[in-house]
Coordinates of C-alpha atoms and ligand atoms in Angstrom, one line a residue:
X1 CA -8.3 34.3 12.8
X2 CA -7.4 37.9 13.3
X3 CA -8.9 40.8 10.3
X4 CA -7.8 39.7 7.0
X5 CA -5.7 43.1 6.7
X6 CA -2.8 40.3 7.5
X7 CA -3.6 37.4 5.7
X8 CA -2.9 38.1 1.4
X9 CA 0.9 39.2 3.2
X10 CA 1.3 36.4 5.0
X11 CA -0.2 34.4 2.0
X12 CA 2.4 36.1 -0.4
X13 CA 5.0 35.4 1.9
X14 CA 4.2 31.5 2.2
X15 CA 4.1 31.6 -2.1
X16 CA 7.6 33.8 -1.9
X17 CA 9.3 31.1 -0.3
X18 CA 8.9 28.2 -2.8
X19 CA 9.0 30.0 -5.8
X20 CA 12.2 32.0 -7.4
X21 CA 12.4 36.1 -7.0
X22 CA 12.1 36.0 -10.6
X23 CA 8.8 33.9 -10.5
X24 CA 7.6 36.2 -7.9
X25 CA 8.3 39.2 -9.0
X26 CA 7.0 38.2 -12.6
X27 CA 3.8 36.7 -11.5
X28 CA 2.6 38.4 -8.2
X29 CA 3.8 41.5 -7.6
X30 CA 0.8 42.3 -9.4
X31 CA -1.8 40.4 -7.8
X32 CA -4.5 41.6 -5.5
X33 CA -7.1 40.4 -3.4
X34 CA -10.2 40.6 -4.2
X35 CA -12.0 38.0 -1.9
X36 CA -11.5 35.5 1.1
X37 CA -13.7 33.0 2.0
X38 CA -13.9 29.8 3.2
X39 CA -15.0 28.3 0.1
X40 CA -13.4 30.6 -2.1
X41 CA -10.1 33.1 -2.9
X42 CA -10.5 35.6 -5.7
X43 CA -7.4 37.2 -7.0
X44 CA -7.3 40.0 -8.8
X45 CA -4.9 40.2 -11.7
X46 CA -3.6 42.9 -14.5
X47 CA -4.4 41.0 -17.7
X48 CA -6.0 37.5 -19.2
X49 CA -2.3 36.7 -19.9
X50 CA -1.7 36.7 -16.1
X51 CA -5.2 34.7 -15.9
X52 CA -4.0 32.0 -18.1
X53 CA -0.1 31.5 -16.4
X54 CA -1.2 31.8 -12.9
X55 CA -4.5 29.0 -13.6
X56 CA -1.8 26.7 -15.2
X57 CA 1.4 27.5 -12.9
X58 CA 0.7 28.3 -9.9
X59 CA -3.1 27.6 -8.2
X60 CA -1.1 24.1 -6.3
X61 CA 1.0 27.0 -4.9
X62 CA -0.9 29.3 -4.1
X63 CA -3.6 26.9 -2.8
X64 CA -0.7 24.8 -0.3
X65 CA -0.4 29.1 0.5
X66 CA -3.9 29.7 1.5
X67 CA -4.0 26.4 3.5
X68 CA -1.2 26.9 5.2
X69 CA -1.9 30.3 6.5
X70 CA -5.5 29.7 7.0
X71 CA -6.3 26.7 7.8
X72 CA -9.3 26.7 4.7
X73 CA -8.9 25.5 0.9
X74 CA -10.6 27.4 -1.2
X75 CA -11.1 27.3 -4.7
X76 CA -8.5 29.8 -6.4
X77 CA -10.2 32.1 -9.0
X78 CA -9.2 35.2 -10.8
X79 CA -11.0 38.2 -11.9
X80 CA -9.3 40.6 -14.7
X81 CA -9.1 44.1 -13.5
X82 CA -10.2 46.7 -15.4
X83 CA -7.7 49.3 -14.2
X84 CA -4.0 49.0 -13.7
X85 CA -3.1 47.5 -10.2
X86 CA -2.3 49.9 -7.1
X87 CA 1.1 49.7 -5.7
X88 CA 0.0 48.5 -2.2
X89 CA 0.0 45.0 -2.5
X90 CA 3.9 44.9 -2.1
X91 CA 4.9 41.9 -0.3
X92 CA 6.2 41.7 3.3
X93 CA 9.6 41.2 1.6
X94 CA 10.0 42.5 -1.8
X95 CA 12.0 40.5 -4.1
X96 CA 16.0 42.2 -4.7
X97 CA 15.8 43.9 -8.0
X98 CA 18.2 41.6 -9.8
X99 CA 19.4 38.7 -8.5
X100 CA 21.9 36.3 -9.6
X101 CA 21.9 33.2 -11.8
X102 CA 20.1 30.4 -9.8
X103 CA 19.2 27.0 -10.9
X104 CA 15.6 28.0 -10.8
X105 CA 15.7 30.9 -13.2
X106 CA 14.6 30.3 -16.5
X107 CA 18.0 28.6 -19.0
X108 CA 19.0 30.0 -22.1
X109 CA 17.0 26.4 -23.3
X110 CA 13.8 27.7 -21.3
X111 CA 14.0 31.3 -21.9
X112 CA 13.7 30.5 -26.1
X113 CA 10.7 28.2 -25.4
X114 CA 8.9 30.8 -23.1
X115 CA 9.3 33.7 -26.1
X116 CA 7.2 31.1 -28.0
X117 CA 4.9 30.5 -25.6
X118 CA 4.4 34.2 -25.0
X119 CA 3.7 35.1 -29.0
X120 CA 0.8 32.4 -28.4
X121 CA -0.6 32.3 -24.8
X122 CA -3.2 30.0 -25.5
X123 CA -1.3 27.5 -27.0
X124 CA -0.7 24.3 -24.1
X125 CA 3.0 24.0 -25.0
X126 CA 5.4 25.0 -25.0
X127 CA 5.7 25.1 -21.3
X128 CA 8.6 26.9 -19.6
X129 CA 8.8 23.8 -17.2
X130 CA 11.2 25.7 -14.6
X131 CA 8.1 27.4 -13.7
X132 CA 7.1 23.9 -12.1
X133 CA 10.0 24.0 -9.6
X134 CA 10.1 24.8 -6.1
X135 CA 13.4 26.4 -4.8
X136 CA 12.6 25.0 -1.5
X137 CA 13.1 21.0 -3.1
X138 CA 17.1 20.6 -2.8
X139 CA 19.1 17.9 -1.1
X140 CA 20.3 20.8 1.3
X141 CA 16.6 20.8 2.7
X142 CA 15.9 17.0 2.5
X143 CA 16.3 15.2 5.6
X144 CA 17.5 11.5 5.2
X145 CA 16.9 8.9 7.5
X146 CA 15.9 5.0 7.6
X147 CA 12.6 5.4 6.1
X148 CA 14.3 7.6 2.7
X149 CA 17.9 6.1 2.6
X150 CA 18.2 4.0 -0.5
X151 CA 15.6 7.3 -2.4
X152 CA 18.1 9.8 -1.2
X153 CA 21.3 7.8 -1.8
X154 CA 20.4 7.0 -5.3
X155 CA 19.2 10.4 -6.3
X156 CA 22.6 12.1 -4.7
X157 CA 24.1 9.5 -7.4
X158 CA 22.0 10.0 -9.9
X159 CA 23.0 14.1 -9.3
X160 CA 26.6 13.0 -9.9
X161 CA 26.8 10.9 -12.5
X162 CA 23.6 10.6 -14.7
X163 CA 23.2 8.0 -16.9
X164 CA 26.1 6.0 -15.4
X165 CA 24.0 3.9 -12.4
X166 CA 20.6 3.3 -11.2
X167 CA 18.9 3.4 -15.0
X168 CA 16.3 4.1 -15.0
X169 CA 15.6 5.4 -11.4
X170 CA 11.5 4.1 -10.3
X171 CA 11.0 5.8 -6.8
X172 CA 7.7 5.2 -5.2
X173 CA 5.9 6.1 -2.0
X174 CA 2.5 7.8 -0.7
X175 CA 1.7 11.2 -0.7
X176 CA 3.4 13.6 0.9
X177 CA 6.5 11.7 1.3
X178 CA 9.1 13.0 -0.2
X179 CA 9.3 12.3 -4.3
X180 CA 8.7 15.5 -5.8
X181 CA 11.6 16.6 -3.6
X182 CA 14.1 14.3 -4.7
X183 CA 13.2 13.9 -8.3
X184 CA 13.1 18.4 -8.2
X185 CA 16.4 17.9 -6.4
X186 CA 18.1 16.1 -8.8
X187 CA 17.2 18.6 -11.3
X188 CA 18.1 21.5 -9.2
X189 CA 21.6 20.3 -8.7
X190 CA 21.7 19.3 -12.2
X191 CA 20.9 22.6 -13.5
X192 CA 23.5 24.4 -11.4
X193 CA 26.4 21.5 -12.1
X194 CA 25.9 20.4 -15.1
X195 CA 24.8 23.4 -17.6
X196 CA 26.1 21.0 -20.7
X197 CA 23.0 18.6 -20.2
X198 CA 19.7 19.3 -21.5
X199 CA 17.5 18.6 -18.9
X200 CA 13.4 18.2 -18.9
X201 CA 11.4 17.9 -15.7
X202 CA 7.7 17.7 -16.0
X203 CA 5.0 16.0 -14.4
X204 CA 3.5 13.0 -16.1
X205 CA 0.3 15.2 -16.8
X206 CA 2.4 17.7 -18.8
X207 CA 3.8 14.6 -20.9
X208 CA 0.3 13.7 -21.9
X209 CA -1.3 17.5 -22.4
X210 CA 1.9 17.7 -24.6
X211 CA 1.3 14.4 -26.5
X212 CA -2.3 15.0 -27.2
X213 CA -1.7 18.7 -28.4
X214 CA 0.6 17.7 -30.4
X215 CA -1.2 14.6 -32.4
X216 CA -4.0 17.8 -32.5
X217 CA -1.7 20.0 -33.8
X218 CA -0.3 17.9 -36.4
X219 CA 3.3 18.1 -34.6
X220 CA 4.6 14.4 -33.4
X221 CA 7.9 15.3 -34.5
X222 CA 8.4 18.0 -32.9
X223 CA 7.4 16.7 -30.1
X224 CA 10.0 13.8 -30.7
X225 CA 12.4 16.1 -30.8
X226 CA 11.9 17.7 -27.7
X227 CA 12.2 14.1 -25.7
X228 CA 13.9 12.2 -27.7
X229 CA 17.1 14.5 -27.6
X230 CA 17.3 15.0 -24.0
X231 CA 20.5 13.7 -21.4
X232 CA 18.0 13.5 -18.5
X233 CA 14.3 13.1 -18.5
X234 CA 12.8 13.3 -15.2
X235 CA 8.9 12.4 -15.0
X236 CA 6.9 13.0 -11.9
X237 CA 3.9 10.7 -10.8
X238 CA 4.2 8.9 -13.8
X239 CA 1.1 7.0 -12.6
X240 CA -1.2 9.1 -14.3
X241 CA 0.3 7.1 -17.2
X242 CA -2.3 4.2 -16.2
X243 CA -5.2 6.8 -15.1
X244 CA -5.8 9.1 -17.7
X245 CA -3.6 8.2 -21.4
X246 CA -4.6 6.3 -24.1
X247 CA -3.0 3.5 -25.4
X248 CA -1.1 5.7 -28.1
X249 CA -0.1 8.0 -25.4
X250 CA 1.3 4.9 -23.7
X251 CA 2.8 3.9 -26.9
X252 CA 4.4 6.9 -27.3
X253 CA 5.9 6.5 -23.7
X254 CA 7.1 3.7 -24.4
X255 CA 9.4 4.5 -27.7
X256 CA 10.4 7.5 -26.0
X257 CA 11.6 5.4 -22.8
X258 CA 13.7 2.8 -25.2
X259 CA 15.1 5.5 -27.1
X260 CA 16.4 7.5 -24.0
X261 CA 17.1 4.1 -22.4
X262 CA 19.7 2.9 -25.3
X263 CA 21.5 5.9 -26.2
X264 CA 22.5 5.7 -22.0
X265 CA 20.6 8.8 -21.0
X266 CA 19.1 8.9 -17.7
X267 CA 15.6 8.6 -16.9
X268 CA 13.9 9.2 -13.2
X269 CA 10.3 8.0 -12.5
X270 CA 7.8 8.5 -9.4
X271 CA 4.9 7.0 -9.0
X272 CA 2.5 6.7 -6.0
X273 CA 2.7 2.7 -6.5
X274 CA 5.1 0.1 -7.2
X275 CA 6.0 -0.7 -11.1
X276 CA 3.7 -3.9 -10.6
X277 CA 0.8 -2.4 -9.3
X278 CA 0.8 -0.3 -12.0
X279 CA -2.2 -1.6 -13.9
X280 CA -3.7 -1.3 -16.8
X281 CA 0.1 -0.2 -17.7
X282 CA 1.3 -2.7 -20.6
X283 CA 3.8 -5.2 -19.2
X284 CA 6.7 -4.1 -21.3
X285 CA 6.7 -0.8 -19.9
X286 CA 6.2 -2.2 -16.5
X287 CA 9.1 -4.6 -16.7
X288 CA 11.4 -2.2 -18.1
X289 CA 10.6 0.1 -15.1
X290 CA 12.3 -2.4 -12.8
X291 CA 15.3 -2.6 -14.8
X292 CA 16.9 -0.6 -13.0
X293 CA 16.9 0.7 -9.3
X294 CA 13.3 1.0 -7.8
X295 CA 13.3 2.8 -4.4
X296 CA 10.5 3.1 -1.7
X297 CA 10.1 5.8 0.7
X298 CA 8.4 4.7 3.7
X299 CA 6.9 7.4 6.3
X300 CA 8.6 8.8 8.6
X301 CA 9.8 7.4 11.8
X302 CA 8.8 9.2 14.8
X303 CA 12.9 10.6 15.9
X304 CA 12.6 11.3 11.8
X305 CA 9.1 13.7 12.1
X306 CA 11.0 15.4 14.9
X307 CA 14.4 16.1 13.0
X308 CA 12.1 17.3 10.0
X309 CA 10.5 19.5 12.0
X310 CA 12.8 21.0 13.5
X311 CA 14.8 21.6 9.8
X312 CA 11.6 23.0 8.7
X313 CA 11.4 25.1 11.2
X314 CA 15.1 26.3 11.0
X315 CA 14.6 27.3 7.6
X316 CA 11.6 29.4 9.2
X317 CA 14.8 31.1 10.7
X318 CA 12.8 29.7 14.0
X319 CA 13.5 27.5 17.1
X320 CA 10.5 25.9 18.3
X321 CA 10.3 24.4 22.0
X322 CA 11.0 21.4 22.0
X323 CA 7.6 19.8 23.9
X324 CA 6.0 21.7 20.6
X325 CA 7.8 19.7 18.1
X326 CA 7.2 16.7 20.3
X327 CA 3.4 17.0 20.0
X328 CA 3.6 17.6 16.7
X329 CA 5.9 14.7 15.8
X330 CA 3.2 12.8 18.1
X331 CA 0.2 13.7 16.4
X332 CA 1.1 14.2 13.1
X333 CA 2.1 10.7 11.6
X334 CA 0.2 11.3 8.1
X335 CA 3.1 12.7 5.9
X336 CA 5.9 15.2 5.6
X337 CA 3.3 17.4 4.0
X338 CA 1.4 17.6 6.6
X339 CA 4.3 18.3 9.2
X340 CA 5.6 21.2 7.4
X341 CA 1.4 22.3 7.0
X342 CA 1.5 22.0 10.6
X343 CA 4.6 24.1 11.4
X344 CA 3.6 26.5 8.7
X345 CA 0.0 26.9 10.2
X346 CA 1.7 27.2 14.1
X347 CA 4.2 29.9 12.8
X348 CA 1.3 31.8 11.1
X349 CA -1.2 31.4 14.0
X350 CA 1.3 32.8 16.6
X351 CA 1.9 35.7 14.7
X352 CA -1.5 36.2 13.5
X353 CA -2.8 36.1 17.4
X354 CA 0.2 37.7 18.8
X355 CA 0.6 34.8 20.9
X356 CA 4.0 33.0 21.5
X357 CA 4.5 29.1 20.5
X358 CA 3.6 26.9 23.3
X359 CA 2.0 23.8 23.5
X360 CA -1.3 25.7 23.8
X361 CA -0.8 27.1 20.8
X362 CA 0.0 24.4 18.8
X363 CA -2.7 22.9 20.3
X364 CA -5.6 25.5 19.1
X365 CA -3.4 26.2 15.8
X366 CA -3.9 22.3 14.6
X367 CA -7.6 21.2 16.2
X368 CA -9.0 22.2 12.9
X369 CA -7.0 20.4 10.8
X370 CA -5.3 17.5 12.8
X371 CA -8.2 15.2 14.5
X372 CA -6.3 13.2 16.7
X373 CA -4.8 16.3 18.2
X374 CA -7.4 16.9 20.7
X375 CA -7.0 13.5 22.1
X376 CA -3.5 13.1 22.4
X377 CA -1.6 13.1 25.7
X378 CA 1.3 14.7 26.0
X379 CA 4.5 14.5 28.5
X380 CA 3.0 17.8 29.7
X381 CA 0.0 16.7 30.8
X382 CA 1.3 13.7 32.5
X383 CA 4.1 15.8 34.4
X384 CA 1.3 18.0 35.6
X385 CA -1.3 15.4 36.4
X386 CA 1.3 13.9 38.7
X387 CA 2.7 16.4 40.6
X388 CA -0.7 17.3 41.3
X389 CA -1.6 14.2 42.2
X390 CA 1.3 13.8 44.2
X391 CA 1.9 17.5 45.7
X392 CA 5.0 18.0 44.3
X393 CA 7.2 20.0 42.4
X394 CA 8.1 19.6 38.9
X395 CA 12.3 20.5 40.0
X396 CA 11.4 17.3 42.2
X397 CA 10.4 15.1 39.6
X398 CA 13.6 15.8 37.2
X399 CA 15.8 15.8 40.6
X400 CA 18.7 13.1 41.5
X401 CA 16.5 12.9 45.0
X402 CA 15.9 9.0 45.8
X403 CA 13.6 9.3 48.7
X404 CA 10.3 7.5 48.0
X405 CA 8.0 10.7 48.1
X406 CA 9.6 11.9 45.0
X407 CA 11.1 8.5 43.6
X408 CA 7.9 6.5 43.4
X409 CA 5.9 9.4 41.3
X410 CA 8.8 9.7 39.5
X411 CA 8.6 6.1 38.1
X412 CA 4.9 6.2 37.9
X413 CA 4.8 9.3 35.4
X414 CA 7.8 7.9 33.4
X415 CA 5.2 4.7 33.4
X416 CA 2.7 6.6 32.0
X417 CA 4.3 8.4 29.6
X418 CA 5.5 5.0 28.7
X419 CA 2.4 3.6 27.7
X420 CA -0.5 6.7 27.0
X421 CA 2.4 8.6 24.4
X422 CA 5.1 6.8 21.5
X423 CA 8.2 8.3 23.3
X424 CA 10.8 6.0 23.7
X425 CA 12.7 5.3 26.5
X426 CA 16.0 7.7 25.9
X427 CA 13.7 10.4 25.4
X428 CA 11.9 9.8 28.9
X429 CA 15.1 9.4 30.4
X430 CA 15.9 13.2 28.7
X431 CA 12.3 14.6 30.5
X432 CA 13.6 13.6 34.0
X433 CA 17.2 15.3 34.1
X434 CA 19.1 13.4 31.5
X435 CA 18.1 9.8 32.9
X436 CA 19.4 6.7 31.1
X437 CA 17.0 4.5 29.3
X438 CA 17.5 1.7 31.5
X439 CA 16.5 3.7 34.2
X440 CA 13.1 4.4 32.6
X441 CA 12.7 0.3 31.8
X442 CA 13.3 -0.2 35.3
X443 CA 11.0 1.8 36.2
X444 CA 8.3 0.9 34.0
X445 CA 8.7 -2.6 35.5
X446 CA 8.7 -1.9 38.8
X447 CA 5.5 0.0 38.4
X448 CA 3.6 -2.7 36.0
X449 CA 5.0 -5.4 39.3
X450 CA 3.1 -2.4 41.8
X451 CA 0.1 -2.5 39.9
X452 CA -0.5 -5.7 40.2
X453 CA 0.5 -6.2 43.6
X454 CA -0.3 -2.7 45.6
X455 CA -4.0 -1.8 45.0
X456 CA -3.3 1.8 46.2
X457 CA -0.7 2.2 43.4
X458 CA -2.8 0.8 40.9
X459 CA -5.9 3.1 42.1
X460 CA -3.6 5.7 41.9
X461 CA -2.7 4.5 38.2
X462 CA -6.2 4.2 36.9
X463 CA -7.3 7.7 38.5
X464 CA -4.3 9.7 36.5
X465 CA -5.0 7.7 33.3
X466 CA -8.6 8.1 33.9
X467 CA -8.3 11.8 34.2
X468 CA -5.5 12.7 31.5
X469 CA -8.1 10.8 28.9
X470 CA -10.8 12.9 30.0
X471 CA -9.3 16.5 30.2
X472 CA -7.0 16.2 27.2
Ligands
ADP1 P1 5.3 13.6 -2.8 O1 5.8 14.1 -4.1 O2 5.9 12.3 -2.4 O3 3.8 13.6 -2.7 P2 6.6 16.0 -1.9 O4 8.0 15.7 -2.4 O5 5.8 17.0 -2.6 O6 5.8 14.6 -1.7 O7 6.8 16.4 -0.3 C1 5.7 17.1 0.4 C2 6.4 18.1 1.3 O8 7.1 17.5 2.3 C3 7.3 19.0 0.5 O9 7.2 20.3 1.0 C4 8.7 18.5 0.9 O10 9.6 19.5 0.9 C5 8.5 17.9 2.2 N1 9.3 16.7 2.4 C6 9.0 15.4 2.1 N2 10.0 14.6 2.5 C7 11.0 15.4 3.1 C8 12.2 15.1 3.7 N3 12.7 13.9 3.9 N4 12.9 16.2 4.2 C9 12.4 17.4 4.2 N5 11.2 17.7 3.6 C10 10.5 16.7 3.1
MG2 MG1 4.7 14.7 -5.8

């Protein structure tokens, strides 16, 4: 990686994209750099008060930051300053002044409970819990496909008419796939819709910090009126519920749930499991989490990681090349989280090193982080072993020419891309001037017949593969 002049800029830029101007301007325009290391990122801020809100708010942010732009994730700690903070840590793009209303600035609702929480910082609650959402999660950045359809349906319902179908909401799925999204989502469009409803987002953690401080604090009531009197009560990775709270936190779940549940307001759940594999969860609570509509999302398809890609990239206000978002789609299959890491890290990397985004880029950018990378064949490196092999030209390979010089490579590399990558058959047929895909099966048949009755074809065929799974 280049000096690290560029990298708390590019870091504050990766944090100014998921958080509101008004969280970024409030929270770190005055933060420094202290210290950048593998193992460790030391931030400088103006005051303990800073200390305390960024440790609680923002560390997931600005660690997904760090990682993203470098590669590394250290361990986020802050230092108090002694003296008032310089003016040169300005981001790349400073915040407008004002700005509008937006969903994600603090409501009237939010704004009285942060006044509390600022006349006694080190109290746990209240939280302003808009400071939990990203502006990035909206249904204008989601893109829906098999693996997400009923999730994404439901929730675009659930925006419209809460309370009135799919009650309570269960959605469930691995990491990285898509929940937070859709359950902020909801809340964002909400917020901006439907200013009548009081709303509460917070992640099942929150629920339980809350519950415990208040039993502490001697305050179950008022914390019965904050959930008890809400329209919409959204809970994220409400599986914590069976990790970490007691049986009166539970409990206390549980009567808020019914109460919600029969006075018709609308409750969403996520959890990283099913409701049934929620164990150690009592069985009431499970059952009543199927009661209404539980939704899985599934990973991503392949023709899905590349449309993601490229929307991620769009709102990047970039276009990649398309071979680059095909080796990404290829060798990233983990989750959406890790696409967008790996776009993020490509985008960073090729303005860090000054280079442009190729497939060599990509390449370098994601060894570190993406294993399989190194090994992977791509459509690339099959067109070049060929024509190599062959002594063509690539013009020859996508050409209409039928004569057997050029045909019979032709089929042989749309073999091989066939079975060494997970393109399918339309997208070959788009690699050799705008083929159709029973052109490629064709092909792939009359090769697999060759093999097994032309040994000079099938030398031929062992040599490429041989060498493609040695030099990439
Ligand atoms: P989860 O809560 O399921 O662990 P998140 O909702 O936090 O996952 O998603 C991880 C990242 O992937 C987020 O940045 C999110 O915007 C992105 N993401 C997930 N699914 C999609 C999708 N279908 N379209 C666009 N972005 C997505
Ligand atoms: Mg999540």
């Amino acid at each position: 990686m280049a000096s690290q002049d560029g990298v708390w800029p590019a870091i504050l830029q990766e944090i100014q994209r998921n958080v509101s101007s008004h969280q970024f301007g409030t929270w770190f325009r005055n933060v420094e750099m202290a210290e950048l290391s593998a193992d460790a990122l030391k931030l400088r801020v103006p005051s303990t008060f800073y200390h305390d809100w960024l440790r609680r708010h923002y560390v997931e942010t600005i660690q997904r930051a760090v990682l993203a732009v470098t590669g590394n994730s250290p361990m986020v700690e802050f230092v108090v300053s002694d003296t008032p903070p310089s003016a040169a840590v300005e981001p790349a793009v400073a915040p407008e002044p004002s700005e509008p209303a937006r969903p994600t600035a603090p409501s009237p609702r939010a704004s009285h409970v942060s006044s509390v929480m600022r006349a006694e910082p080190r109290r746990y609650y209240p939280v302003d819990w808009t400071a939990r959402m990203n502006k990035q999660l909206v249904f204008e950045t989601f893109v829906s496909g098999a693996s997400n359809a009923v999730a994404h349906a439901a929730a675009l319902a659930i925006a419209q008419n809460p309370g009135q179908a799919y009650n309570p909401f269960f959605l469930h799925g691995g990491v990285g796939l898509g929940k937070t999204h859709l359950i902020q989502a909801i809340t964002h469009s909400l917020l901006a819709h439907r200013p009548e409803l009081e709303l509460l987002y917070l992640t099942c953690e929150d629920f339980m910090n809350h519950f415990i401080a208040s039993v502490q604090n001697n305050e179950r009531d008022r914390f019965r009126a904050v959930y008890r009197t809400k329209d919409v009560l959204l809970i994220d990775d409400i599986h914590f519920l069976c990790k970490g709270a007691r049986e009166v936190t539970q409990e206390e779940f549980f009567h808020t749930f019914n109460t919600l549940y029969n006075a018709g307001k609308q409750i969403v759940l996520s959890s990283d499991c099913p409701p049934q594999e929620l164990t150690k969860l009592e069985e009431r609570l499970v059952s009543r989490f199927k009661w209404g509509l539980v939704a899985r999302i599934d990973p991503p398809s392949y023709e899905e990681r590349l449309a993601i890609l490229r929307k991620k990239a769009q709102l990047r206000g970039r276009v990649l090349p398309d071979e680059v978002l095909h080796f990404i789609a290829e060798n990233v299959d983990t989750s959406v989280r890790d696409l967008e890491g790996a776009i993020i890290k490509v985008i960073a990397f090729s303005s860090l090193m000054n280079r442009p985004v190729d497939v060599s880029l990509t390449r370098d950018a994601l060894r570190d982080t993406v294993q399989r990378v190194a090994s992977a064949i791509t459509v690339d490196d099959i067109i070049r072993a060929v024509t190599a092999h062959f002594q063509i030209k690539m013009s020859d390979l996508q050409s209409r020419r039928r004569s057997q010089s050029v045909a019979q490579p032709r089929q042989i590399a749309m073999y091989l891309i066939r079975t060494l990558t997970r393109h399918s058959l339309e997208e070959i047929g788009g690699y050799f001037g705008g083929r159709d895909h029973t052109t490629v099966m064709h092909a792939c048949d009359r090769i697999k017949t060759l093999i097994s009755q032309d040994p000079s074809i099938a030398a031929a065929i062992e040599h490429l593969t041989a060498t493609l799974r040695r030099t990439t």
